[in-house]
Amino acid sequence: ESDVLEQEGLGLVDMATTFSKEKHTVLVDGVEHFSGKRIKGYEIHMGESEHHKEHQPLVTLFNTDHQKVQERTEGILNKEEGILGTYVHGVFDNASFTKEVLNYICSRKGLEPIKEEGIDYWVHRENELTELAKLVRENLNMEALYEIIHES
């Protein structure tokens, strides 16, 4: 998407990323190492990152597209420097993780912690899909729909 072949980063993490033409996009879930809670998200990247220094990972992933896979670590977590990074998009859709990160920032800034937990996108999404399925079943002639599908 660019003619730029090489670009310096911010210098916060000793690593290099090599981009490729193919985009890697999968649904993932695992455990985040910020507070040890379960997370879901989408891993999206176009290449591979190589870390030149040992670091604590942000997450351990064990499911990809609803299939159990060999556990692997991903991302970086450095609480002392206030650095976290990941290829897992939607990680902040996990309410408990978001609350933990915000409370970590509050503690570094001398602010009171957040007590209430926000809406978890993944739970909200599942509830909405269940409600949609219920409405479809209640308002469509499902037998006629199945007949149309099987005729094709």
PDB file of C-alpha atoms in Angstrom:
ATOM      1  CA  GLU A   1       0.000   0.000   0.000  1.00  0.00           C
ATOM      2  CA  SER A   2       3.089   2.202  -0.083  1.00  0.00           C
ATOM      3  CA  ASP A   3       6.300   2.614  -2.049  1.00  0.00           C
ATOM      4  CA  VAL A   4       8.254   3.123   1.202  1.00  0.00           C
ATOM      5  CA  LEU A   5      10.568   0.122   1.664  1.00  0.00           C
ATOM      6  CA  GLU A   6      11.831   0.873   5.168  1.00  0.00           C
ATOM      7  CA  GLN A   7      10.638   3.082   8.017  1.00  0.00           C
ATOM      8  CA  GLU A   8      12.083   3.727  11.468  1.00  0.00           C
ATOM      9  CA  GLY A   9       9.693   3.107  14.351  1.00  0.00           C
ATOM     10  CA  LEU A  10       9.388   4.982  17.626  1.00  0.00           C
ATOM     11  CA  GLY A  11      12.324   3.096  19.152  1.00  0.00           C
ATOM     12  CA  LEU A  12      10.318   1.815  22.122  1.00  0.00           C
ATOM     13  CA  VAL A  13      10.681  -1.883  21.230  1.00  0.00           C
ATOM     14  CA  ASP A  14      13.802  -3.503  19.769  1.00  0.00           C
ATOM     15  CA  MET A  15      12.208  -5.302  16.819  1.00  0.00           C
ATOM     16  CA  ALA A  16      11.850  -5.364  13.050  1.00  0.00           C
ATOM     17  CA  THR A  17       8.764  -6.104  10.960  1.00  0.00           C
ATOM     18  CA  THR A  18       8.951  -7.442   7.421  1.00  0.00           C
ATOM     19  CA  PHE A  19       5.785  -6.885   5.427  1.00  0.00           C
ATOM     20  CA  SER A  20       4.365  -9.335   2.916  1.00  0.00           C
ATOM     21  CA  LYS A  21       1.648  -9.179   0.264  1.00  0.00           C
ATOM     22  CA  GLU A  22      -0.778 -11.516   2.048  1.00  0.00           C
ATOM     23  CA  LYS A  23      -2.921 -10.319   4.916  1.00  0.00           C
ATOM     24  CA  HIS A  24      -3.260 -12.772   7.812  1.00  0.00           C
ATOM     25  CA  THR A  25      -6.682 -12.433   9.501  1.00  0.00           C
ATOM     26  CA  VAL A  26      -8.024 -14.938  12.038  1.00  0.00           C
ATOM     27  CA  LEU A  27     -10.324 -14.955  15.047  1.00  0.00           C
ATOM     28  CA  VAL A  28      -8.256 -15.742  18.150  1.00  0.00           C
ATOM     29  CA  ASP A  29      -8.726 -16.247  21.848  1.00  0.00           C
ATOM     30  CA  GLY A  30      -6.396 -16.817  24.706  1.00  0.00           C
ATOM     31  CA  VAL A  31      -5.218 -15.302  27.965  1.00  0.00           C
ATOM     32  CA  GLU A  32      -3.777 -11.824  28.369  1.00  0.00           C
ATOM     33  CA  HIS A  33      -0.838 -11.432  30.751  1.00  0.00           C
ATOM     34  CA  PHE A  34      -1.797  -7.998  32.019  1.00  0.00           C
ATOM     35  CA  SER A  35      -4.203  -9.457  34.585  1.00  0.00           C
ATOM     36  CA  GLY A  36      -4.597 -13.100  33.509  1.00  0.00           C
ATOM     37  CA  LYS A  37      -8.052 -12.787  31.980  1.00  0.00           C
ATOM     38  CA  ARG A  38      -9.457 -14.512  28.898  1.00  0.00           C
ATOM     39  CA  ILE A  39      -9.618 -12.392  25.718  1.00  0.00           C
ATOM     40  CA  LYS A  40     -10.943 -12.645  22.169  1.00  0.00           C
ATOM     41  CA  GLY A  41     -10.088 -10.649  19.100  1.00  0.00           C
ATOM     42  CA  TYR A  42      -8.898 -10.742  15.511  1.00  0.00           C
ATOM     43  CA  GLU A  43      -5.246 -11.186  14.678  1.00  0.00           C
ATOM     44  CA  ILE A  44      -4.569  -9.038  11.627  1.00  0.00           C
ATOM     45  CA  HIS A  45      -1.165  -8.464  10.092  1.00  0.00           C
ATOM     46  CA  MET A  46       0.670  -8.484   6.801  1.00  0.00           C
ATOM     47  CA  GLY A  47       4.069  -9.900   7.638  1.00  0.00           C
ATOM     48  CA  GLU A  48       6.185 -11.077  10.523  1.00  0.00           C
ATOM     49  CA  SER A  49       7.774  -9.255  13.425  1.00  0.00           C
ATOM     50  CA  GLU A  50      11.094 -10.338  14.876  1.00  0.00           C
ATOM     51  CA  HIS A  51      11.991  -9.242  18.389  1.00  0.00           C
ATOM     52  CA  HIS A  52      15.691  -8.636  18.942  1.00  0.00           C
ATOM     53  CA  LYS A  53      15.378  -8.756  22.723  1.00  0.00           C
ATOM     54  CA  GLU A  54      13.554 -11.055  25.164  1.00  0.00           C
ATOM     55  CA  HIS A  55      10.330  -9.577  26.517  1.00  0.00           C
ATOM     56  CA  GLN A  56       7.115 -10.579  28.279  1.00  0.00           C
ATOM     57  CA  PRO A  57       4.304 -11.325  25.802  1.00  0.00           C
ATOM     58  CA  LEU A  58       0.954  -9.594  26.120  1.00  0.00           C
ATOM     59  CA  VAL A  59      -1.109 -12.692  25.286  1.00  0.00           C
ATOM     60  CA  THR A  60      -0.923 -16.460  24.966  1.00  0.00           C
ATOM     61  CA  LEU A  61      -3.190 -17.635  22.162  1.00  0.00           C
ATOM     62  CA  PHE A  62      -4.628 -21.146  22.097  1.00  0.00           C
ATOM     63  CA  ASN A  63      -7.555 -20.970  19.650  1.00  0.00           C
ATOM     64  CA  THR A  64      -7.595 -19.741  16.060  1.00  0.00           C
ATOM     65  CA  ASP A  65     -10.875 -19.564  14.123  1.00  0.00           C
ATOM     66  CA  HIS A  66     -12.500 -21.725  16.835  1.00  0.00           C
ATOM     67  CA  GLN A  67      -9.855 -24.473  16.416  1.00  0.00           C
ATOM     68  CA  LYS A  68      -7.503 -25.425  19.228  1.00  0.00           C
ATOM     69  CA  VAL A  69      -3.911 -24.744  18.156  1.00  0.00           C
ATOM     70  CA  GLN A  70      -0.514 -25.109  19.733  1.00  0.00           C
ATOM     71  CA  GLU A  71      -0.191 -22.336  22.303  1.00  0.00           C
ATOM     72  CA  ARG A  72       1.875 -19.405  21.169  1.00  0.00           C
ATOM     73  CA  THR A  73       2.685 -16.044  22.641  1.00  0.00           C
ATOM     74  CA  GLU A  74       2.016 -12.748  20.913  1.00  0.00           C
ATOM     75  CA  GLY A  75       2.611  -9.076  21.530  1.00  0.00           C
ATOM     76  CA  ILE A  76       4.675  -7.322  24.142  1.00  0.00           C
ATOM     77  CA  LEU A  77       3.984  -6.186  27.711  1.00  0.00           C
ATOM     78  CA  ASN A  78       6.357  -3.928  29.626  1.00  0.00           C
ATOM     79  CA  LYS A  79       4.509  -2.395  32.591  1.00  0.00           C
ATOM     80  CA  GLU A  80       7.598  -0.606  33.892  1.00  0.00           C
ATOM     81  CA  GLU A  81       7.938   1.393  30.656  1.00  0.00           C
ATOM     82  CA  GLY A  82       4.179   1.591  30.071  1.00  0.00           C
ATOM     83  CA  ILE A  83       4.371  -0.309  26.766  1.00  0.00           C
ATOM     84  CA  LEU A  84       1.949  -2.858  25.414  1.00  0.00           C
ATOM     85  CA  GLY A  85       1.453  -3.921  21.836  1.00  0.00           C
ATOM     86  CA  THR A  86      -0.301  -6.655  19.916  1.00  0.00           C
ATOM     87  CA  TYR A  87      -1.527  -7.755  16.511  1.00  0.00           C
ATOM     88  CA  VAL A  88      -4.804  -8.758  18.202  1.00  0.00           C
ATOM     89  CA  HIS A  89      -7.372  -6.220  17.070  1.00  0.00           C
ATOM     90  CA  GLY A  90     -10.405  -5.809  19.300  1.00  0.00           C
ATOM     91  CA  VAL A  91      -8.474  -6.608  22.465  1.00  0.00           C
ATOM     92  CA  PHE A  92     -10.107  -3.554  24.091  1.00  0.00           C
ATOM     93  CA  ASP A  93     -13.548  -4.994  23.251  1.00  0.00           C
ATOM     94  CA  ASN A  94     -12.899  -7.291  26.234  1.00  0.00           C
ATOM     95  CA  ALA A  95     -14.300  -5.210  29.102  1.00  0.00           C
ATOM     96  CA  SER A  96     -12.288  -6.778  31.935  1.00  0.00           C
ATOM     97  CA  PHE A  97      -9.003  -6.299  30.055  1.00  0.00           C
ATOM     98  CA  THR A  98      -9.863  -2.692  29.239  1.00  0.00           C
ATOM     99  CA  LYS A  99     -10.728  -1.986  32.866  1.00  0.00           C
ATOM    100  CA  GLU A 100      -7.417  -3.468  34.040  1.00  0.00           C
ATOM    101  CA  VAL A 101      -5.406  -1.366  31.561  1.00  0.00           C
ATOM    102  CA  LEU A 102      -7.296   1.811  32.480  1.00  0.00           C
ATOM    103  CA  ASN A 103      -6.788   1.126  36.192  1.00  0.00           C
ATOM    104  CA  TYR A 104      -3.071   0.571  35.571  1.00  0.00           C
ATOM    105  CA  ILE A 105      -2.945   4.002  33.878  1.00  0.00           C
ATOM    106  CA  CYS A 106      -4.939   5.518  36.753  1.00  0.00           C
ATOM    107  CA  SER A 107      -2.482   4.104  39.306  1.00  0.00           C
ATOM    108  CA  ARG A 108       0.498   5.508  37.357  1.00  0.00           C
ATOM    109  CA  LYS A 109      -1.214   8.912  37.289  1.00  0.00           C
ATOM    110  CA  GLY A 110      -2.298   8.842  40.949  1.00  0.00           C
ATOM    111  CA  LEU A 111      -5.994   8.657  40.069  1.00  0.00           C
ATOM    112  CA  GLU A 112      -8.759   6.610  41.679  1.00  0.00           C
ATOM    113  CA  PRO A 113      -9.379   3.221  40.026  1.00  0.00           C
ATOM    114  CA  ILE A 114     -12.450   2.588  37.897  1.00  0.00           C
ATOM    115  CA  LYS A 115     -14.915   0.433  39.809  1.00  0.00           C
ATOM    116  CA  GLU A 116     -17.554  -0.432  37.226  1.00  0.00           C
ATOM    117  CA  GLU A 117     -16.855  -2.649  34.251  1.00  0.00           C
ATOM    118  CA  GLY A 118     -17.977  -1.541  30.813  1.00  0.00           C
ATOM    119  CA  ILE A 119     -19.940  -3.515  28.266  1.00  0.00           C
ATOM    120  CA  ASP A 120     -18.073  -6.511  26.887  1.00  0.00           C
ATOM    121  CA  TYR A 121     -18.432  -6.378  23.095  1.00  0.00           C
ATOM    122  CA  TRP A 122     -18.213 -10.174  22.695  1.00  0.00           C
ATOM    123  CA  VAL A 123     -21.020 -10.828  25.200  1.00  0.00           C
ATOM    124  CA  HIS A 124     -23.112  -7.994  23.729  1.00  0.00           C
ATOM    125  CA  ARG A 125     -22.577  -9.327  20.188  1.00  0.00           C
ATOM    126  CA  GLU A 126     -23.634 -12.862  21.163  1.00  0.00           C
ATOM    127  CA  ASN A 127     -26.761 -11.568  22.915  1.00  0.00           C
ATOM    128  CA  GLU A 128     -27.711  -9.461  19.889  1.00  0.00           C
ATOM    129  CA  LEU A 129     -27.192 -12.356  17.457  1.00  0.00           C
ATOM    130  CA  THR A 130     -29.342 -14.609  19.647  1.00  0.00           C
ATOM    131  CA  GLU A 131     -32.089 -11.977  19.659  1.00  0.00           C
ATOM    132  CA  LEU A 132     -31.832 -11.550  15.874  1.00  0.00           C
ATOM    133  CA  ALA A 133     -32.123 -15.321  15.339  1.00  0.00           C
ATOM    134  CA  LYS A 134     -35.203 -15.399  17.585  1.00  0.00           C
ATOM    135  CA  LEU A 135     -36.840 -12.554  15.613  1.00  0.00           C
ATOM    136  CA  VAL A 136     -36.108 -14.264  12.290  1.00  0.00           C
ATOM    137  CA  ARG A 137     -37.608 -17.573  13.474  1.00  0.00           C
ATOM    138  CA  GLU A 138     -40.704 -15.788  14.845  1.00  0.00           C
ATOM    139  CA  ASN A 139     -41.339 -13.686  11.721  1.00  0.00           C
ATOM    140  CA  LEU A 140     -40.367 -15.848   8.761  1.00  0.00           C
ATOM    141  CA  ASN A 141     -41.953 -18.981   7.416  1.00  0.00           C
ATOM    142  CA  MET A 142     -38.894 -21.124   8.085  1.00  0.00           C
ATOM    143  CA  GLU A 143     -40.300 -24.188   6.274  1.00  0.00           C
ATOM    144  CA  ALA A 144     -40.764 -22.130   3.086  1.00  0.00           C
ATOM    145  CA  LEU A 145     -37.255 -20.672   3.484  1.00  0.00           C
ATOM    146  CA  TYR A 146     -35.728 -24.157   3.822  1.00  0.00           C
ATOM    147  CA  GLU A 147     -37.626 -25.313   0.734  1.00  0.00           C
ATOM    148  CA  ILE A 148     -36.226 -22.399  -1.273  1.00  0.00           C
ATOM    149  CA  ILE A 149     -32.700 -23.133  -0.036  1.00  0.00           C
ATOM    150  CA  HIS A 150     -32.935 -26.828  -0.925  1.00  0.00           C
ATOM    151  CA  GLU A 151     -34.336 -26.068  -4.414  1.00  0.00           C
ATOM    152  CA  SER A 152     -31.205 -24.129  -5.350  1.00  0.00           C
TER     153      SER A 152
END
